[in-house]
Coordinates of C-alpha atoms and ligand atoms in Angstrom, one line a residue:
Chain A
M1 CA 17.0 -35.2 33.4
N2 CA 18.6 -34.3 36.7
L3 CA 19.9 -30.9 35.6
T4 CA 20.8 -29.9 39.2
A5 CA 23.1 -32.9 39.3
I6 CA 24.8 -32.0 36.0
K7 CA 25.3 -28.4 37.2
S8 CA 26.6 -29.6 40.6
I9 CA 29.2 -31.9 39.0
Y10 CA 30.1 -29.2 36.6
A11 CA 30.6 -26.6 39.2
F12 CA 32.5 -28.9 41.5
E13 CA 35.0 -29.8 38.7
M14 CA 35.3 -26.1 37.7
A15 CA 36.1 -25.2 41.2
R16 CA 38.9 -27.6 41.2
F17 CA 40.3 -25.9 38.1
F18 CA 39.9 -22.4 39.5
R19 CA 41.6 -23.5 42.8
T20 CA 44.8 -24.2 40.7
I21 CA 44.2 -21.6 38.0
T22 CA 47.7 -20.3 38.0
Q23 CA 49.3 -23.7 37.5
S24 CA 46.5 -24.7 35.0
L25 CA 47.2 -21.7 32.8
I26 CA 50.9 -21.0 33.2
S27 CA 52.2 -24.3 31.9
P28 CA 50.3 -24.2 28.6
V29 CA 51.1 -20.5 28.0
L30 CA 54.7 -21.0 28.8
S31 CA 55.1 -24.0 26.5
T32 CA 53.3 -22.3 23.7
S33 CA 55.6 -19.2 24.0
L34 CA 58.5 -21.5 23.8
Y35 CA 57.1 -23.1 20.7
F36 CA 56.7 -19.7 19.1
V37 CA 60.2 -18.7 20.0
V38 CA 61.8 -22.1 18.8
F39 CA 59.6 -22.9 15.8
G40 CA 58.2 -19.6 14.9
T41 CA 61.1 -17.3 15.2
A42 CA 64.3 -19.6 15.0
I43 CA 63.1 -22.0 12.3
G44 CA 60.5 -19.7 10.8
S45 CA 63.2 -17.2 9.9
R46 CA 64.5 -19.8 7.4
I47 CA 61.1 -20.9 6.1
E48 CA 59.5 -17.9 4.3
T49 CA 55.8 -19.1 4.0
V50 CA 53.8 -22.2 3.9
E51 CA 50.9 -22.3 1.8
G52 CA 51.1 -18.5 1.4
V53 CA 51.2 -17.9 5.2
S54 CA 54.1 -16.9 7.4
Y55 CA 55.4 -19.8 9.2
G56 CA 54.9 -18.3 12.6
A57 CA 51.2 -17.8 11.8
F58 CA 51.0 -21.2 10.1
I59 CA 51.7 -23.1 13.3
V60 CA 49.2 -21.2 15.5
P61 CA 46.3 -23.5 14.7
G62 CA 48.4 -26.6 15.3
L63 CA 49.7 -25.3 18.5
I64 CA 46.2 -24.5 19.8
M65 CA 45.1 -27.9 18.8
L66 CA 48.1 -29.6 20.4
S67 CA 47.3 -27.9 23.8
V68 CA 43.5 -28.4 23.5
M69 CA 43.7 -32.0 22.7
T70 CA 46.3 -32.8 25.5
Q71 CA 44.5 -30.7 28.0
A72 CA 41.0 -32.0 27.3
T73 CA 42.2 -35.6 27.5
S74 CA 44.2 -35.1 30.8
N75 CA 41.6 -33.0 32.5
A76 CA 38.7 -35.3 31.7
S77 CA 40.7 -38.5 32.6
F78 CA 41.9 -37.0 35.8
G79 CA 38.4 -35.6 36.7
I80 CA 36.7 -39.1 36.7
Y81 CA 39.9 -41.0 37.8
F82 CA 40.4 -38.9 40.9
P83 CA 37.0 -40.0 42.5
K84 CA 37.8 -43.5 41.8
F85 CA 41.3 -43.0 43.4
I86 CA 40.1 -41.3 46.6
G87 CA 36.9 -43.3 46.8
T88 CA 34.3 -40.5 46.4
I89 CA 33.0 -42.4 43.3
Y90 CA 30.5 -44.2 45.7
E91 CA 28.5 -41.0 45.8
L92 CA 28.0 -40.7 42.1
L93 CA 27.0 -44.4 41.9
S94 CA 24.5 -44.2 44.7
A95 CA 23.0 -40.8 43.4
P96 CA 19.8 -40.6 41.3
V97 CA 21.7 -39.8 38.2
N98 CA 22.3 -41.7 35.0
F99 CA 25.5 -42.0 32.8
I100 CA 24.4 -39.2 30.5
E101 CA 24.2 -36.8 33.5
I102 CA 27.5 -38.0 34.8
T103 CA 29.2 -37.7 31.4
I104 CA 27.8 -34.2 30.6
G105 CA 28.9 -32.9 34.0
Y106 CA 32.5 -34.3 33.8
V107 CA 33.1 -33.9 30.1
G108 CA 31.4 -30.5 30.0
A109 CA 33.8 -29.3 32.8
A110 CA 36.9 -30.7 31.1
A111 CA 35.9 -29.4 27.7
T112 CA 35.4 -25.9 29.3
K113 CA 38.9 -26.0 30.7
A114 CA 40.4 -27.0 27.4
L115 CA 38.5 -24.2 25.7
F116 CA 39.8 -21.8 28.2
I117 CA 43.4 -22.9 27.6
G118 CA 42.8 -22.8 23.8
T119 CA 41.5 -19.3 24.1
I120 CA 44.5 -18.1 26.2
I121 CA 46.9 -19.7 23.7
F122 CA 45.1 -17.9 20.8
I123 CA 45.5 -14.6 22.7
T124 CA 49.2 -15.4 23.5
A125 CA 49.7 -16.0 19.8
F126 CA 48.6 -12.5 19.0
F127 CA 51.7 -11.3 20.9
F128 CA 54.1 -13.2 18.5
V129 CA 52.4 -13.1 15.1
D130 CA 49.8 -11.5 12.9
I131 CA 46.9 -13.8 12.5
Q132 CA 43.6 -13.4 10.7
V133 CA 40.7 -15.8 11.0
A134 CA 39.0 -16.5 7.7
H135 CA 36.1 -18.5 9.0
P136 CA 35.5 -17.4 12.7
I137 CA 32.3 -19.5 13.1
A138 CA 34.0 -22.6 11.6
M139 CA 37.0 -22.0 13.9
V140 CA 34.8 -21.9 17.1
A141 CA 33.0 -24.9 15.9
F142 CA 36.1 -26.9 15.3
L143 CA 37.6 -25.9 18.5
L144 CA 34.5 -26.8 20.5
M145 CA 34.1 -30.2 18.9
T146 CA 37.7 -30.9 19.5
C147 CA 37.4 -29.9 23.2
I148 CA 34.4 -32.1 23.6
S149 CA 35.6 -35.1 21.6
F150 CA 38.9 -35.3 23.3
S151 CA 37.3 -34.8 26.8
L152 CA 35.2 -37.8 25.9
L153 CA 38.2 -39.7 25.1
G154 CA 39.8 -38.6 28.3
F155 CA 36.8 -39.8 30.3
I156 CA 37.0 -43.2 28.9
I157 CA 40.8 -43.3 29.8
G158 CA 40.0 -42.1 33.3
I159 CA 37.4 -44.9 33.7
W160 CA 39.8 -47.5 32.2
A161 CA 42.9 -46.4 34.2
G162 CA 43.8 -48.6 37.2
N163 CA 46.6 -46.4 38.4
F164 CA 48.3 -43.0 37.7
E165 CA 50.8 -44.6 35.3
Q166 CA 48.0 -45.8 33.0
L167 CA 46.5 -42.4 33.3
Q168 CA 49.5 -40.8 31.8
L169 CA 50.2 -43.6 29.4
I170 CA 47.7 -43.0 26.7
P171 CA 48.2 -39.3 26.2
L172 CA 51.9 -39.9 26.2
L173 CA 52.0 -42.9 24.0
I174 CA 49.3 -42.1 21.5
I175 CA 48.0 -38.6 21.6
T176 CA 51.2 -36.7 21.8
P177 CA 52.8 -38.6 18.7
L178 CA 49.5 -38.4 16.8
V179 CA 49.3 -34.6 17.3
F180 CA 53.0 -34.1 16.4
L181 CA 52.8 -36.2 13.3
G182 CA 49.5 -34.7 12.4
G183 CA 50.7 -31.6 10.8
S184 CA 50.9 -29.3 13.7
F185 CA 54.1 -27.7 12.5
Y186 CA 54.2 -28.5 8.8
S187 CA 51.8 -29.0 5.9
V188 CA 51.2 -32.6 5.0
T189 CA 52.1 -31.6 1.4
M190 CA 55.6 -31.0 2.5
L191 CA 56.2 -34.7 3.2
P192 CA 57.3 -37.3 0.7
P193 CA 54.5 -39.0 -1.1
I194 CA 54.7 -42.2 0.9
W195 CA 54.4 -40.4 4.2
Q196 CA 51.6 -38.4 2.8
T197 CA 49.7 -41.5 2.5
I198 CA 50.6 -42.9 5.9
T199 CA 49.6 -39.7 7.5
M200 CA 46.2 -40.0 6.0
F201 CA 45.5 -42.7 8.6
N202 CA 46.2 -40.3 11.4
P203 CA 42.8 -38.9 12.6
V204 CA 44.5 -35.8 13.9
V205 CA 45.5 -34.7 10.6
Y206 CA 41.8 -34.0 9.7
L207 CA 41.2 -32.0 12.8
I208 CA 44.3 -29.8 12.4
S209 CA 43.8 -29.3 8.7
G210 CA 40.1 -28.3 9.3
F211 CA 41.0 -26.0 12.1
R212 CA 43.8 -24.5 9.9
W213 CA 41.3 -24.1 7.0
A214 CA 39.2 -22.0 9.4
F215 CA 42.1 -19.7 9.9
F216 CA 43.7 -19.3 6.5
G217 CA 41.0 -20.7 4.1
A218 CA 43.4 -23.5 2.9
A219 CA 43.6 -27.0 3.9
D220 CA 45.5 -30.4 3.5
V221 CA 42.3 -32.3 3.2
P222 CA 38.8 -31.1 2.2
V223 CA 36.9 -29.5 5.2
G224 CA 34.1 -31.9 4.8
L225 CA 36.3 -34.8 5.4
S226 CA 37.6 -33.0 8.5
L227 CA 34.1 -32.6 9.8
M228 CA 33.3 -36.1 9.1
A229 CA 36.3 -37.3 10.9
I230 CA 35.7 -35.4 14.0
S231 CA 32.1 -36.4 14.0
L232 CA 33.0 -40.2 13.7
F233 CA 35.6 -39.8 16.4
M234 CA 33.0 -38.3 18.8
A235 CA 30.4 -40.9 17.9
A236 CA 32.9 -43.7 18.7
C237 CA 33.7 -42.1 22.0
L238 CA 30.0 -41.8 22.9
T239 CA 29.3 -45.4 22.0
A240 CA 32.2 -46.5 24.1
I241 CA 30.9 -44.5 27.1
W242 CA 27.4 -45.8 26.6
W243 CA 28.7 -49.4 26.6
I244 CA 30.9 -48.7 29.7
F245 CA 27.9 -47.5 31.7
R246 CA 25.5 -50.2 30.4
T247 CA 27.9 -52.9 31.5
G248 CA 29.3 -51.2 34.5
W249 CA 32.9 -51.9 33.1
R250 CA 35.4 -50.9 35.8
I251 CA 32.8 -48.9 37.7
R252 CA 30.0 -51.0 39.1
Q253 CA 30.6 -54.6 40.3
Chain B
M1 CA 3.9 -50.6 60.0
A2 CA 4.9 -50.8 56.3
A3 CA 8.5 -51.5 55.6
I4 CA 10.5 -48.7 54.1
V5 CA 13.2 -51.0 52.9
S6 CA 12.2 -54.4 51.7
V7 CA 14.9 -56.9 50.5
K8 CA 13.7 -60.1 48.7
N9 CA 15.7 -63.0 47.8
L10 CA 18.7 -60.8 47.1
R11 CA 21.8 -62.6 45.9
K12 CA 25.1 -61.2 45.0
T13 CA 27.9 -63.2 43.3
Y14 CA 31.0 -61.1 42.6
D15 CA 32.9 -61.5 39.2
T16 CA 35.4 -63.6 41.1
G17 CA 32.6 -66.2 41.5
F18 CA 32.4 -65.5 45.3
E19 CA 28.9 -65.6 46.6
A20 CA 28.8 -62.7 49.0
L21 CA 25.0 -62.7 49.7
K22 CA 23.0 -65.9 49.7
S23 CA 19.3 -65.1 49.2
I24 CA 18.8 -62.2 51.8
N25 CA 15.3 -61.3 52.9
L26 CA 14.9 -58.3 55.2
D27 CA 12.2 -55.8 56.0
I28 CA 13.2 -52.6 57.7
E29 CA 10.5 -50.6 59.4
E30 CA 10.2 -46.8 59.1
G31 CA 11.8 -44.9 62.0
E32 CA 13.8 -47.8 63.5
I33 CA 17.5 -48.3 64.0
L34 CA 18.5 -51.6 62.7
A35 CA 21.9 -52.9 63.5
L36 CA 23.4 -55.4 61.0
L37 CA 25.8 -57.3 63.2
G38 CA 28.3 -59.7 61.7
P39 CA 32.1 -60.5 61.7
N40 CA 34.5 -59.0 59.0
G41 CA 33.7 -60.5 55.5
A42 CA 30.1 -61.4 56.5
G43 CA 28.7 -59.3 53.6
K44 CA 27.5 -56.2 55.4
T45 CA 29.1 -53.8 53.1
T46 CA 28.0 -55.8 50.0
L47 CA 24.4 -55.8 51.3
I48 CA 24.4 -52.1 51.8
S49 CA 26.2 -51.4 48.5
T50 CA 23.7 -53.5 46.7
I51 CA 20.8 -51.6 48.2
C52 CA 22.4 -48.2 47.4
G53 CA 23.2 -49.0 43.8
I54 CA 26.9 -49.3 44.1
T55 CA 26.9 -52.9 43.2
V56 CA 24.6 -54.6 40.9
P57 CA 22.2 -57.5 42.4
T58 CA 22.8 -60.9 40.8
S59 CA 19.1 -61.6 41.5
G60 CA 16.3 -60.6 43.8
T61 CA 14.8 -57.2 44.4
V62 CA 15.1 -54.3 46.7
K63 CA 12.5 -51.8 47.3
V64 CA 12.9 -48.5 49.2
G65 CA 9.8 -46.5 50.0
G66 CA 8.0 -48.9 47.5
F67 CA 10.3 -48.1 44.6
D68 CA 12.5 -50.8 43.0
T69 CA 16.2 -49.8 43.3
V70 CA 16.9 -51.0 39.9
L71 CA 13.9 -50.1 37.8
E72 CA 13.0 -46.9 39.7
Y73 CA 16.4 -46.0 40.9
R74 CA 15.9 -42.2 40.8
Q75 CA 12.9 -42.3 43.2
A76 CA 14.5 -45.1 45.3
R77 CA 18.0 -43.4 45.6
S78 CA 16.5 -40.0 46.4
L79 CA 15.3 -41.5 49.7
I80 CA 18.6 -43.0 50.6
G81 CA 21.6 -41.4 52.3
L82 CA 24.8 -43.5 52.6
V83 CA 27.8 -43.1 54.8
P84 CA 30.5 -45.4 53.6
Q85 CA 32.8 -47.5 55.6
E86 CA 36.0 -45.7 54.5
I87 CA 36.5 -41.9 54.8
N88 CA 36.2 -41.0 51.1
L89 CA 36.3 -37.3 50.8
E90 CA 37.6 -34.6 48.5
P91 CA 40.7 -33.4 50.5
F92 CA 41.1 -29.9 49.0
E93 CA 37.5 -28.7 48.9
T94 CA 35.8 -26.9 51.8
V95 CA 33.3 -28.7 54.1
Q96 CA 30.3 -26.7 53.0
N97 CA 31.1 -27.0 49.2
T98 CA 31.5 -30.7 49.6
V99 CA 28.1 -31.0 51.3
R100 CA 26.5 -28.6 48.8
F101 CA 27.8 -30.8 46.0
S102 CA 26.0 -33.9 47.6
R103 CA 22.8 -32.1 47.8
G104 CA 22.9 -30.9 44.2
L105 CA 24.0 -34.4 43.0
F106 CA 20.8 -35.7 44.5
G107 CA 18.8 -33.2 42.5
K108 CA 17.8 -31.0 45.4
P109 CA 18.0 -27.1 44.7
R110 CA 20.7 -25.3 46.4
D111 CA 19.8 -24.4 50.0
D112 CA 22.6 -22.9 51.9
A113 CA 20.6 -22.4 55.2
K114 CA 19.8 -26.2 55.1
V115 CA 23.4 -27.2 54.6
A116 CA 24.4 -24.8 57.4
A117 CA 21.7 -26.3 59.6
I118 CA 23.0 -29.9 58.9
L119 CA 26.6 -28.8 59.6
E120 CA 25.4 -27.2 62.8
S121 CA 23.6 -30.2 64.0
L122 CA 26.7 -32.3 63.6
S123 CA 28.9 -29.8 65.4
L124 CA 30.5 -28.8 62.2
G125 CA 29.2 -25.3 62.2
D126 CA 32.6 -23.6 62.7
K127 CA 34.3 -25.9 60.2
A128 CA 32.1 -24.9 57.1
T129 CA 34.7 -23.0 55.3
A130 CA 37.7 -25.3 56.4
K131 CA 39.2 -27.6 54.0
V132 CA 38.4 -31.2 54.5
K133 CA 42.0 -32.2 54.8
E134 CA 42.4 -29.9 57.8
L135 CA 39.9 -31.9 59.8
S136 CA 40.4 -34.6 62.3
G137 CA 39.3 -38.2 61.6
G138 CA 36.1 -37.8 63.7
M139 CA 35.1 -34.7 62.1
K140 CA 35.6 -36.2 58.6
R141 CA 33.3 -39.0 59.6
R142 CA 30.7 -36.3 60.5
V143 CA 31.3 -34.6 57.1
L144 CA 30.4 -37.9 55.5
I145 CA 27.2 -38.0 57.5
A146 CA 26.4 -34.4 56.6
K147 CA 26.9 -35.3 53.0
A148 CA 24.6 -38.2 53.3
L149 CA 22.0 -36.1 54.9
A150 CA 22.3 -33.1 52.5
H151 CA 19.3 -34.2 50.4
E152 CA 17.2 -34.9 53.4
P153 CA 16.9 -38.8 52.9
R154 CA 14.4 -40.9 54.8
V155 CA 16.7 -43.9 55.2
L156 CA 20.3 -43.5 56.3
F157 CA 22.9 -46.3 55.9
L158 CA 25.9 -46.2 58.2
D159 CA 28.5 -48.6 57.3
E160 CA 30.7 -49.4 60.3
P161 CA 30.5 -45.8 61.7
T162 CA 32.8 -46.5 64.5
A163 CA 35.2 -49.1 63.2
G164 CA 38.7 -48.3 64.4
V165 CA 37.5 -45.2 66.5
D166 CA 38.3 -44.7 70.2
V167 CA 35.8 -45.0 72.9
V168 CA 35.0 -41.3 73.3
L169 CA 34.3 -40.8 69.5
R170 CA 32.2 -44.0 69.6
K171 CA 30.0 -42.6 72.3
D172 CA 29.8 -39.4 70.4
M173 CA 28.7 -41.2 67.4
W174 CA 26.0 -43.1 69.3
N175 CA 24.7 -39.7 70.2
V176 CA 24.6 -38.5 66.7
V177 CA 22.7 -41.5 65.8
A178 CA 20.2 -41.1 68.6
D179 CA 19.6 -37.4 67.5
L180 CA 19.0 -38.6 63.9
K181 CA 16.5 -41.1 65.0
A182 CA 14.7 -38.4 66.8
T183 CA 14.3 -36.5 63.6
G184 CA 12.5 -39.6 62.1
V185 CA 15.1 -41.0 59.9
T186 CA 15.3 -44.7 59.5
I187 CA 18.8 -45.9 60.3
I188 CA 20.6 -49.1 59.2
L189 CA 24.0 -49.4 60.7
T190 CA 26.4 -52.2 60.3
T191 CA 29.0 -53.1 63.1
H192 CA 31.0 -55.9 64.3
Y193 CA 30.9 -54.5 67.8
I194 CA 28.2 -56.2 69.8
E195 CA 28.1 -53.5 72.4
E196 CA 27.3 -51.0 69.7
A197 CA 24.3 -53.0 68.6
E198 CA 23.3 -53.5 72.1
A199 CA 23.7 -49.8 73.0
I200 CA 21.8 -48.2 70.1
A201 CA 19.8 -50.6 68.0
D202 CA 16.0 -51.3 68.2
R203 CA 16.4 -54.4 66.3
V204 CA 19.4 -56.5 65.5
G205 CA 20.1 -58.6 62.4
V206 CA 22.8 -61.1 62.6
I207 CA 24.6 -61.6 59.4
S208 CA 27.4 -64.3 58.7
K209 CA 28.7 -65.6 55.5
G210 CA 26.3 -63.8 53.3
Q211 CA 23.2 -65.0 55.2
I212 CA 21.0 -63.3 57.7
L213 CA 20.6 -65.7 60.6
L214 CA 18.2 -63.8 62.7
V215 CA 16.5 -60.4 62.8
Q216 CA 14.8 -59.7 66.2
D217 CA 13.9 -57.0 68.5
K218 CA 16.9 -56.4 70.6
S219 CA 15.5 -56.9 74.0
E220 CA 13.4 -59.9 72.8
M221 CA 16.5 -61.4 71.3
M222 CA 18.3 -61.0 74.5
S223 CA 15.6 -62.5 76.7
Q224 CA 14.5 -65.2 74.2
M225 CA 17.8 -66.3 72.9
G226 CA 19.7 -65.7 76.1
K227 CA 20.7 -68.2 78.5
K228 CA 20.3 -67.2 82.1
Q229 CA 22.6 -68.4 85.0
L230 CA 21.6 -68.8 88.6
R231 CA 24.5 -68.5 91.0
V232 CA 23.9 -70.0 94.5
D233 CA 26.4 -69.2 97.3
L234 CA 26.8 -72.3 99.4
S235 CA 27.4 -72.1 103.2
A236 CA 29.8 -74.9 103.1
P237 CA 31.8 -75.9 99.9
A238 CA 30.8 -79.0 98.0
T239 CA 33.2 -81.3 96.3
T240 CA 30.7 -83.0 94.0
I241 CA 27.2 -82.4 92.7
P242 CA 24.9 -84.7 94.6
A243 CA 23.6 -87.5 92.2
S244 CA 20.0 -86.5 92.9
L245 CA 20.6 -83.3 91.0
S246 CA 22.0 -84.8 87.9
D247 CA 19.1 -83.7 85.8
Y248 CA 20.0 -80.0 86.1
D249 CA 22.8 -78.3 84.2
L250 CA 24.9 -77.5 87.1
A251 CA 28.5 -76.7 87.8
L252 CA 30.6 -75.9 90.8
E253 CA 32.7 -72.8 90.8
M254 CA 35.0 -71.0 93.3
D255 CA 36.4 -74.0 94.9
G256 CA 32.9 -75.5 95.4
T257 CA 31.4 -72.5 97.2
V258 CA 29.2 -71.4 94.2
L259 CA 26.8 -73.7 92.3
V260 CA 26.0 -72.4 89.0
Y261 CA 22.7 -73.4 87.2
T262 CA 22.3 -72.5 83.5
Y263 CA 18.8 -72.5 82.2
D264 CA 17.0 -71.3 79.1
T265 CA 14.6 -68.4 79.4
R266 CA 12.7 -69.7 76.5
K267 CA 11.5 -72.8 78.4
E268 CA 8.2 -72.6 80.1
R269 CA 9.5 -73.6 83.4
T270 CA 13.0 -72.5 84.6
G271 CA 13.0 -75.2 87.2
I272 CA 14.5 -72.9 89.8
R273 CA 12.0 -73.5 92.6
R274 CA 12.3 -77.3 92.1
L275 CA 16.0 -77.1 92.1
L276 CA 16.2 -75.0 95.3
N277 CA 13.9 -77.5 97.1
E278 CA 15.9 -80.5 95.8
M279 CA 19.2 -78.7 96.9
A280 CA 17.8 -78.4 100.4
D281 CA 16.8 -82.2 100.3
A282 CA 20.4 -83.0 99.2
G283 CA 21.7 -81.1 102.1
L284 CA 23.2 -78.1 100.4
Q285 CA 22.6 -74.9 102.4
M286 CA 22.6 -71.7 100.6
T287 CA 23.5 -68.3 101.8
D288 CA 22.7 -66.1 98.8
L289 CA 21.8 -66.2 95.2
Q290 CA 21.9 -64.2 92.0
T291 CA 21.0 -64.4 88.4
Q292 CA 23.0 -63.3 85.3
Q293 CA 21.8 -62.7 81.8
S294 CA 24.1 -63.7 78.9
S295 CA 25.1 -60.8 76.7
L296 CA 24.4 -60.3 73.0
E297 CA 27.9 -61.3 72.5
D298 CA 27.3 -64.8 73.9
I299 CA 24.1 -65.1 71.7
F300 CA 26.1 -64.0 68.7
V301 CA 29.0 -66.3 69.2
G302 CA 26.5 -69.1 69.7
L303 CA 24.6 -68.3 66.5
V304 CA 27.6 -68.0 64.4
K305 CA 29.1 -71.2 65.7
D306 CA 25.9 -73.1 65.1
N307 CA 25.9 -71.8 61.6
A308 CA 29.5 -72.8 60.8
Ligands
LIG1 N1 34.6 -56.5 44.7 C1 34.7 -57.7 45.3 N2 35.0 -58.8 44.6 C2 35.1 -60.0 45.1 N3 34.8 -60.3 46.4 C3 34.4 -59.3 47.2 C4 34.4 -58.0 46.7 N4 34.0 -57.2 47.7 C5 33.8 -57.9 48.8 N5 34.2 -59.3 48.5 C6 34.0 -60.4 49.4 O1 32.8 -60.5 49.8 C7 32.8 -60.9 51.2 C8 32.0 -59.8 52.0 O2 32.6 -58.6 52.0 P1 32.0 -57.3 52.7 O3 30.7 -57.1 52.2 O4 32.9 -56.2 52.5 O5 32.0 -57.8 54.2 P2 31.8 -56.9 55.6 O6 31.4 -55.6 55.2 O7 30.8 -57.8 56.3 O8 33.1 -57.0 56.2 C9 34.2 -60.9 51.6 O9 34.6 -62.3 51.7 C10 34.9 -60.2 50.6 O10 36.2 -60.7 50.4
LIG2 MG1 32.4 -53.8 55.5

């Protein structure tokens, strides 16, 4: 294992993040605050409680997940797409590193950035609502797994993307709708039965539900199922990455 | 001397079906400067990319320092530094961070003094903390070299280091290459400028249409492959070449005042003495004579034409 290489990739990527730290943090904090104002205060004043929790607090886990998933995906996809775009990928391909090391470096950095942003939003939330965390360890675990698995997904998107439009396409077309329809702002039980069934095919439902359980001890789906869903998702991403590097798809000619 | 890079029956067919390398065999000696000379599209970049691991060989093997570049890629790649043809650099990062990154990527422990020394040797010492995008084109090319040298490789590949560069920068680059050679690094550079190969290489490999046509010591190539010309100034202009001299490859130039004899230096006898005698017999008086060696360019054009 070329640990030095992993560390170098990780540090180089983090440096990019810290160079633009203000932009990196301002936009998620601002948009989250807006969500709190619009959903938490304006709409929340009409909805008393959901599953025994004030609406403002109820949306916190979903909001964190929303940001973490989109940030992890876009950071990781950009991280590996950028070297392709500016041509510095030649160095990665000619270095004595294997795909595991490259993946750990890039995905690790993207996941760290997402975790950073998730934590900031969590802190921001404290300014708006009262929140208690019922299962802190589970919360951290869910958060970490989400950061990592969506960074893996972003990594795949970055390798696949042939231009900047494609790079934006998947997050815009798939992740945002899945997250919005994944129960970020409502409990799945609030939907008509037919929609409840359809929603069960949305993998994000399991993640948000599990994460929310860690906060409030109540969930739409059993926690075990949530854990299984996220593990499956992660395994699928890892398999895809393994295949990509084995075949050199879109990387090595 | 043992070869530090050994290429055996290397073929590369791209996914498009285009065969860019057709069974390349090449041994590169430790410490030499080898120039791979060939026109655009000859396969120079493909050959370098395949040795360095950027493209996958279709068949054949490459060994660097005795290590197979596919099976023992870690050991093999650790010995190689690559300066690509295009200036591919992270624009917003500082010069020293970019070079440190390269060193780390190749598994070498952080050594800021080493990085500083490399930058200094490439006259980039005062640019260490400058952002890459603030540098001129010539400096960026040096940063690429610094990156390639950051892990202290034994073999350095320079892909067209002076393509599209002005004369001053080109001479500059030649000095950099000469300095590198002095440190013991083996250098393989590609170029389509013949004067570049002529100026800095120890050996020249001529590549065209995915094949190596010839690899030879530069001076040997020039003397062996070169045609020489003997130019004889005549005291009185001649209108025709006397029939008695028809066995020689002769031509009249400058309104018949210069007789040009083209001969092959590889032949055992050049025939000069006999020609001069027979010229006297034919009544041609000479006032002066000189010889001219054909340049690498003539050799190269000849080779590529023969191969077409
Ligand atoms: N990725 C690729 N896919 C298909 N053909 C390629 C690819 N890269 C290069 N070629 C072709 O291979 C030939 C050799 O290219 P290259 O090695 O770049 O030549 P050189 O460096 O000598 O100019 C060219 O005809 C080029 O069009
Ligand atoms: Mg080229």
